[in-house]
XYZ file of C-alpha atoms in Angstrom:
405
model
C 13.192 11.688 -1.302
C 10.909 14.285 -2.839
C 8.665 12.773 -5.506
C 9.324 13.610 -9.158
C 5.944 15.313 -9.444
C 7.080 17.732 -6.755
C 10.255 18.433 -8.679
C 8.229 19.421 -11.730
C 6.954 22.289 -9.569
C 10.299 23.031 -7.885
C 12.418 23.020 -11.066
C 11.303 26.448 -12.429
C 11.850 28.021 -8.990
C 15.388 26.594 -8.765
C 16.113 27.820 -12.284
C 14.979 31.342 -11.368
C 17.158 31.348 -8.233
C 20.224 30.242 -10.188
C 19.674 32.784 -12.955
C 19.219 35.593 -10.411
C 22.450 34.541 -8.693
C 24.486 34.328 -11.908
C 22.972 37.082 -14.036
C 19.695 38.347 -15.412
C 16.838 35.822 -15.755
C 16.196 34.635 -19.300
C 12.535 33.717 -19.715
C 12.839 32.609 -23.318
C 12.382 28.921 -24.034
C 16.010 28.550 -25.104
C 17.297 30.199 -21.931
C 14.874 28.906 -19.285
C 13.927 25.363 -20.272
C 17.429 23.765 -20.335
C 18.095 24.468 -16.615
C 14.560 23.271 -15.762
C 15.204 20.033 -17.663
C 18.570 19.711 -15.893
C 16.889 19.930 -12.460
C 14.410 17.201 -13.407
C 17.145 14.977 -14.840
C 19.276 15.450 -11.728
C 16.335 14.553 -9.472
C 15.722 11.430 -11.558
C 19.351 10.283 -11.497
C 19.912 11.176 -7.848
C 17.583 8.441 -6.582
C 19.726 5.475 -7.762
C 22.920 7.385 -6.918
C 21.713 8.100 -3.372
C 20.691 4.483 -2.818
C 23.940 3.390 -4.476
C 25.793 5.288 -1.755
C 23.924 3.322 0.886
C 24.606 0.065 -0.939
C 28.329 0.773 -1.324
C 28.576 1.708 2.356
C 26.790 -1.487 3.341
C 29.252 -3.574 1.335
C 32.304 -1.736 2.718
C 30.995 -1.949 6.297
C 30.124 -5.632 5.862
C 26.425 -5.145 6.538
C 24.192 -7.840 5.096
C 21.935 -6.328 2.442
C 18.472 -7.907 2.466
C 16.571 -5.737 -0.007
C 17.127 -2.899 -2.494
C 14.254 -0.869 -3.969
C 14.792 1.875 -6.562
C 11.467 3.568 -7.257
C 9.931 7.005 -7.700
C 6.238 6.711 -6.745
C 7.208 5.552 -3.230
C 10.307 5.783 -1.015
C 13.401 4.044 -2.399
C 15.584 2.243 0.129
C 18.384 -0.194 0.877
C 17.513 -2.511 3.765
C 20.232 -4.251 5.806
C 20.057 -6.869 8.510
C 20.250 -5.633 12.105
C 22.868 -6.685 14.618
C 26.047 -4.758 13.689
C 27.672 -2.058 15.895
C 25.747 1.209 15.829
C 28.590 3.241 14.270
C 28.271 1.109 11.149
C 24.587 1.971 10.889
C 25.370 5.670 11.388
C 27.865 5.597 8.512
C 25.467 3.536 6.410
C 22.700 6.125 6.779
C 25.060 9.057 6.177
C 26.426 7.540 2.960
C 23.397 8.421 0.806
C 23.364 12.136 1.698
C 27.170 12.138 1.405
C 26.851 11.067 -2.248
C 24.415 13.930 -2.866
C 26.789 16.371 -1.156
C 29.773 15.118 -3.156
C 27.913 15.483 -6.446
C 26.766 18.989 -5.475
C 30.295 20.061 -4.546
C 31.746 18.731 -7.803
C 29.080 20.439 -9.915
C 29.523 23.771 -8.108
C 33.274 23.513 -8.634
C 32.917 22.965 -12.385
C 30.322 25.740 -12.622
C 32.997 28.280 -11.564
C 35.154 27.526 -14.624
C 34.951 29.619 -17.793
C 32.024 28.449 -19.927
C 28.880 29.797 -21.625
C 26.354 31.238 -19.172
C 23.653 28.705 -20.084
C 25.993 25.776 -19.339
C 26.953 27.398 -16.021
C 23.285 27.812 -15.114
C 22.591 24.153 -15.890
C 25.507 22.962 -13.745
C 24.544 25.271 -10.890
C 20.902 24.136 -11.045
C 21.987 20.489 -10.915
C 24.313 21.236 -7.989
C 21.524 22.989 -6.085
C 19.182 20.045 -6.740
C 21.672 17.495 -5.458
C 22.430 19.586 -2.363
C 18.728 19.973 -1.518
C 18.148 16.236 -1.948
C 20.956 15.468 0.481
C 19.741 17.996 3.052
C 16.150 16.806 2.680
C 17.204 13.281 3.624
C 19.036 14.557 6.693
C 15.924 16.244 8.104
C 14.665 13.940 10.923
C 11.173 12.795 9.955
C 9.035 9.791 9.131
C 7.236 9.514 5.791
C 5.213 6.669 4.258
C 6.253 4.540 7.232
C 9.999 5.060 6.622
C 12.429 7.040 8.785
C 14.652 9.517 6.973
C 18.428 9.057 7.100
C 18.648 11.930 9.604
C 16.053 10.338 11.861
C 17.920 7.013 11.799
C 21.245 8.688 12.603
C 19.780 10.546 15.603
C 18.076 7.380 16.777
C 21.340 5.423 16.653
C 23.338 8.186 18.359
C 20.972 9.342 21.091
C 18.594 6.418 21.615
C 20.913 3.406 21.300
C 19.103 1.452 24.026
C 15.780 1.782 22.185
C 17.456 0.872 18.900
C 19.019 -2.240 20.442
C 15.690 -3.221 21.982
C 13.971 -2.856 18.613
C 16.684 -4.953 16.968
C 16.353 -7.690 19.573
C 12.564 -7.669 19.408
C 12.065 -7.392 15.661
C 12.989 -10.894 14.395
C 11.024 -12.730 17.090
C 8.066 -10.354 16.915
C 8.002 -10.596 13.133
C 7.888 -14.374 13.332
C 5.039 -14.268 15.837
C 3.115 -11.719 13.759
C 3.545 -13.916 10.688
C 2.258 -17.061 12.385
C -0.355 -15.230 14.472
C 1.000 -16.361 17.858
C 1.917 -12.920 19.189
C -0.200 -11.871 22.183
C -2.369 -8.746 22.066
C -0.151 -6.553 24.266
C 2.992 -7.408 22.314
C 1.112 -6.859 19.047
C 0.096 -3.351 20.137
C 3.692 -2.555 21.135
C 5.009 -3.925 17.856
C 2.619 -1.735 15.839
C 3.531 1.376 17.845
C 7.294 0.928 17.364
C 7.487 -0.378 13.786
C 8.406 2.225 11.169
C 8.294 -0.145 8.179
C 4.854 0.474 6.646
C 4.690 -2.982 5.061
C 5.361 -4.829 8.324
C 3.164 -2.487 10.359
C 0.269 -2.991 7.953
C 0.478 -6.771 8.311
C 0.465 -6.394 12.102
C -2.490 -3.967 12.044
C -4.416 -6.383 9.818
C -3.794 -9.187 12.325
C -5.147 -6.953 15.097
C -8.173 -6.075 12.971
C -8.946 -9.742 12.342
C -8.753 -10.479 16.052
C -11.164 -7.655 16.830
C -13.546 -9.113 14.247
C -13.288 -12.563 15.810
C -11.378 -14.014 12.855
C -8.155 -15.983 12.824
C -5.366 -15.051 10.423
C -4.655 -17.577 7.717
C -7.872 -19.520 8.273
C -9.680 -18.911 5.002
C -12.115 -21.788 5.645
C -13.635 -20.172 8.750
C -17.348 -19.534 8.016
C -18.066 -15.816 7.937
C -20.815 -14.649 10.254
C -22.585 -11.308 10.389
C -20.367 -10.298 13.322
C -17.239 -11.060 11.313
C -18.155 -8.590 8.546
C -19.726 -5.852 10.676
C -16.914 -3.410 11.390
C -17.526 -1.773 14.744
C -15.902 1.327 16.258
C -13.071 -0.609 17.903
C -11.911 -2.098 14.586
C -12.771 0.797 12.254
C -9.462 2.636 12.733
C -7.420 -0.496 12.000
C -9.416 -1.242 8.843
C -9.027 2.375 7.712
C -5.254 2.206 8.244
C -4.860 -1.009 6.268
C -7.196 0.299 3.572
C -5.122 3.488 3.243
C -1.943 1.465 2.714
C -3.464 -1.070 0.316
C -4.950 1.645 -1.906
C -1.776 3.772 -1.911
C 0.959 3.701 -4.529
C 3.424 2.728 -1.786
C 1.801 -0.669 -1.184
C 4.144 -3.549 -1.931
C 2.708 -5.932 -4.574
C 2.818 -8.971 -2.300
C 1.039 -7.088 0.515
C -1.593 -5.795 -1.909
C -2.253 -9.279 -3.303
C -2.547 -10.753 0.193
C -4.797 -8.126 1.792
C -6.775 -6.307 -0.904
C -9.444 -9.018 -1.438
C -10.462 -9.169 2.217
C -10.066 -5.402 2.736
C -12.740 -4.882 0.080
C -14.952 -7.967 0.407
C -15.418 -8.059 4.210
C -16.989 -4.592 4.512
C -18.864 -5.239 1.250
C -20.622 -8.242 2.754
C -21.319 -6.276 5.908
C -22.953 -3.525 3.866
C -24.987 -6.037 1.839
C -26.359 -7.462 5.077
C -27.131 -3.947 6.277
C -29.038 -3.180 3.063
C -30.748 -6.460 2.173
C -31.459 -7.840 5.644
C -31.650 -4.822 7.948
C -33.292 -2.618 5.317
C -30.930 0.296 5.963
C -29.113 2.382 3.334
C -25.499 1.561 2.650
C -22.855 3.620 4.435
C -21.424 5.938 1.729
C -17.984 5.936 3.379
C -17.858 2.128 3.307
C -18.996 2.053 -0.329
C -16.349 4.628 -1.275
C -13.664 2.464 0.330
C -14.807 -0.598 -1.614
C -14.677 1.493 -4.790
C -11.161 2.614 -3.882
C -9.959 -0.985 -3.581
C -11.588 -1.789 -6.942
C -9.823 1.246 -8.440
C -6.517 0.039 -6.983
C -7.105 -3.305 -8.694
C -7.819 -1.467 -11.953
C -4.443 0.239 -11.715
C -2.399 -2.717 -10.469
C -4.192 -5.912 -11.523
C -6.791 -4.932 -14.146
C -7.276 -8.560 -15.159
C -7.829 -9.774 -11.573
C -11.181 -11.383 -10.874
C -11.461 -9.563 -7.554
C -11.733 -6.292 -9.459
C -14.996 -7.552 -10.976
C -16.129 -8.956 -7.626
C -15.706 -5.593 -5.917
C -17.342 -3.692 -8.778
C -20.290 -6.096 -8.526
C -20.550 -5.511 -4.785
C -20.718 -1.777 -5.432
C -23.410 -2.360 -8.074
C -25.495 -4.410 -5.643
C -25.139 -1.787 -2.942
C -26.159 0.871 -5.449
C -29.340 -0.966 -6.451
C -27.983 -2.243 -9.785
C -28.313 -6.055 -9.546
C -28.421 -6.526 -13.342
C -25.034 -4.838 -13.766
C -23.640 -6.818 -10.836
C -24.856 -10.068 -12.370
C -23.581 -9.322 -15.865
C -20.071 -8.459 -14.658
C -19.660 -12.024 -13.386
C -21.228 -13.950 -16.267
C -19.053 -16.713 -17.670
C -17.298 -17.454 -14.383
C -17.832 -21.096 -13.585
C -17.596 -22.380 -10.010
C -14.274 -23.819 -8.852
C -12.715 -24.365 -5.439
C -10.440 -21.331 -5.876
C -11.202 -18.479 -3.459
C -11.643 -15.744 -6.064
C -14.034 -17.830 -8.181
C -15.973 -18.969 -5.134
C -16.419 -15.331 -4.076
C -17.370 -14.301 -7.617
C -20.009 -17.010 -7.959
C -21.363 -16.178 -4.490
C -21.867 -12.530 -5.449
C -23.367 -13.553 -8.784
C -25.951 -15.800 -7.126
C -26.936 -12.941 -4.806
C -27.410 -10.704 -7.852
C -29.476 -13.398 -9.567
C -31.681 -13.647 -6.499
C -32.145 -9.863 -6.442
C -33.308 -10.119 -10.060
C -35.854 -12.761 -9.048
C -34.007 -15.625 -10.752
C -33.962 -17.938 -7.749
C -33.487 -20.969 -9.999
C -30.082 -19.681 -11.125
C -29.160 -18.828 -7.545
C -30.015 -22.385 -6.443
C -28.087 -23.854 -9.362
C -24.979 -21.878 -8.426
C -25.278 -22.887 -4.763
C -25.403 -26.574 -5.749
C -22.529 -26.091 -8.203
C -20.332 -24.577 -5.487
C -21.066 -27.528 -3.207
C -20.207 -29.988 -5.961
C -16.852 -28.454 -6.961
C -15.707 -28.118 -3.347
C -16.730 -31.702 -2.598
C -14.662 -32.906 -5.557
C -11.743 -30.769 -4.397
C -11.869 -32.308 -0.911
C -13.060 -29.083 0.759
C -16.779 -29.738 1.226
C -17.146 -27.002 3.840
C -15.933 -24.416 1.345
C -18.971 -25.024 -0.855
C -21.486 -24.153 1.832
C -22.664 -20.584 1.938
C -21.234 -18.928 5.053
C -23.866 -17.735 7.529
C -23.659 -14.106 6.446
C -24.218 -14.983 2.760
C -27.052 -17.349 3.653
C -28.698 -14.533 5.626
C -28.252 -12.090 2.730
C -29.687 -14.603 0.264
C -32.656 -15.234 2.534
C -33.234 -11.509 2.878
C -33.110 -11.111 -0.868
C -35.638 -13.893 -1.395
C -37.947 -12.363 1.164
C -38.359 -9.479 -1.224
C -36.512 -6.743 0.639
C -35.705 -3.865 -1.716
C -32.466 -1.923 -1.728
C -33.137 1.768 -1.056
C -33.419 3.449 -4.460
C -33.938 0.117 -6.270
C -37.076 -0.945 -8.122
C -38.652 -4.216 -6.913
C -37.356 -7.218 -8.855
C -39.625 -8.562 -11.596
C -41.730 -11.571 -10.786
């Protein structure tokens, strides 16, 4: 459904149309603002009512409801389990627009009764809003990874074989995407046919990891330079996942699972580019790391990965002191976020010429991981070891003053 911000722009236009249809426009605050407020209120209330129509239809048609989301910054939806006859799904998808149409018809009917002109204008504006919302959902289209009700109805009516194939494939493919056992060809097909942005993003991330030579779910795999250098074949997949993770539509669980790696992997690749290869950082890559940090600021301002990503940006921008200070007070533990934070801090310390602190933090990471029974996790991965060595060799970030000796 149209976002509320859009309705703030549409509401005055609807009010003007209604006033022109009923009588002369009244541009005074007392005559113009009440219908505008009515349009906004109707748009706000119509979201739960529309989804309530879907939910009621699902219950009456005996469809198993798996998820209900009422929200305004991203598409609201009612999700049901596949497997029922297609006519039930057609009725299910028509139920939401039908609620909007019913509300519009009732409001138009009451607006024809004798009443003050301002009240009639408010009712007519609300009726027009509800009617437009219903029609908008019947327009066949895909937005934010979701098919509109009209698109789903046409798909069920005119492409039933494809719909049945998707239903048969989805549960098994989802399981294989989740456990990483799906083969490359099936993964590509799954991504191309999946309209659910959350599921598609997880599948695209799996494909990205494979292109980088990484295995999903294996956080202990030592990162090499190749793992964090995003080449042309993987760039589009990383950009797609990045766009979802940094959008308001990203589900919290998907954001928490993917955001750290989406920001840290290219950050390490850029650090190697700057501190080892002696090349300037890619401004597009830096902007994407900043975008993930900004998403953390909006969603998880207290998260340690927000500071980690900000420190990466500082290092790439030739500000090792700021990068170091952001991570002061974080003691090494075997937890992934603290291990990453301490690793970035020791790189910053080395850039500042404090190799003693860098060595101390390296030994501390080894000690805490040994005590936790994950000794391999305390060793610097090859890419970090290379960056640290490059830093100690005295390479200077472009635009950065040489560290004090």
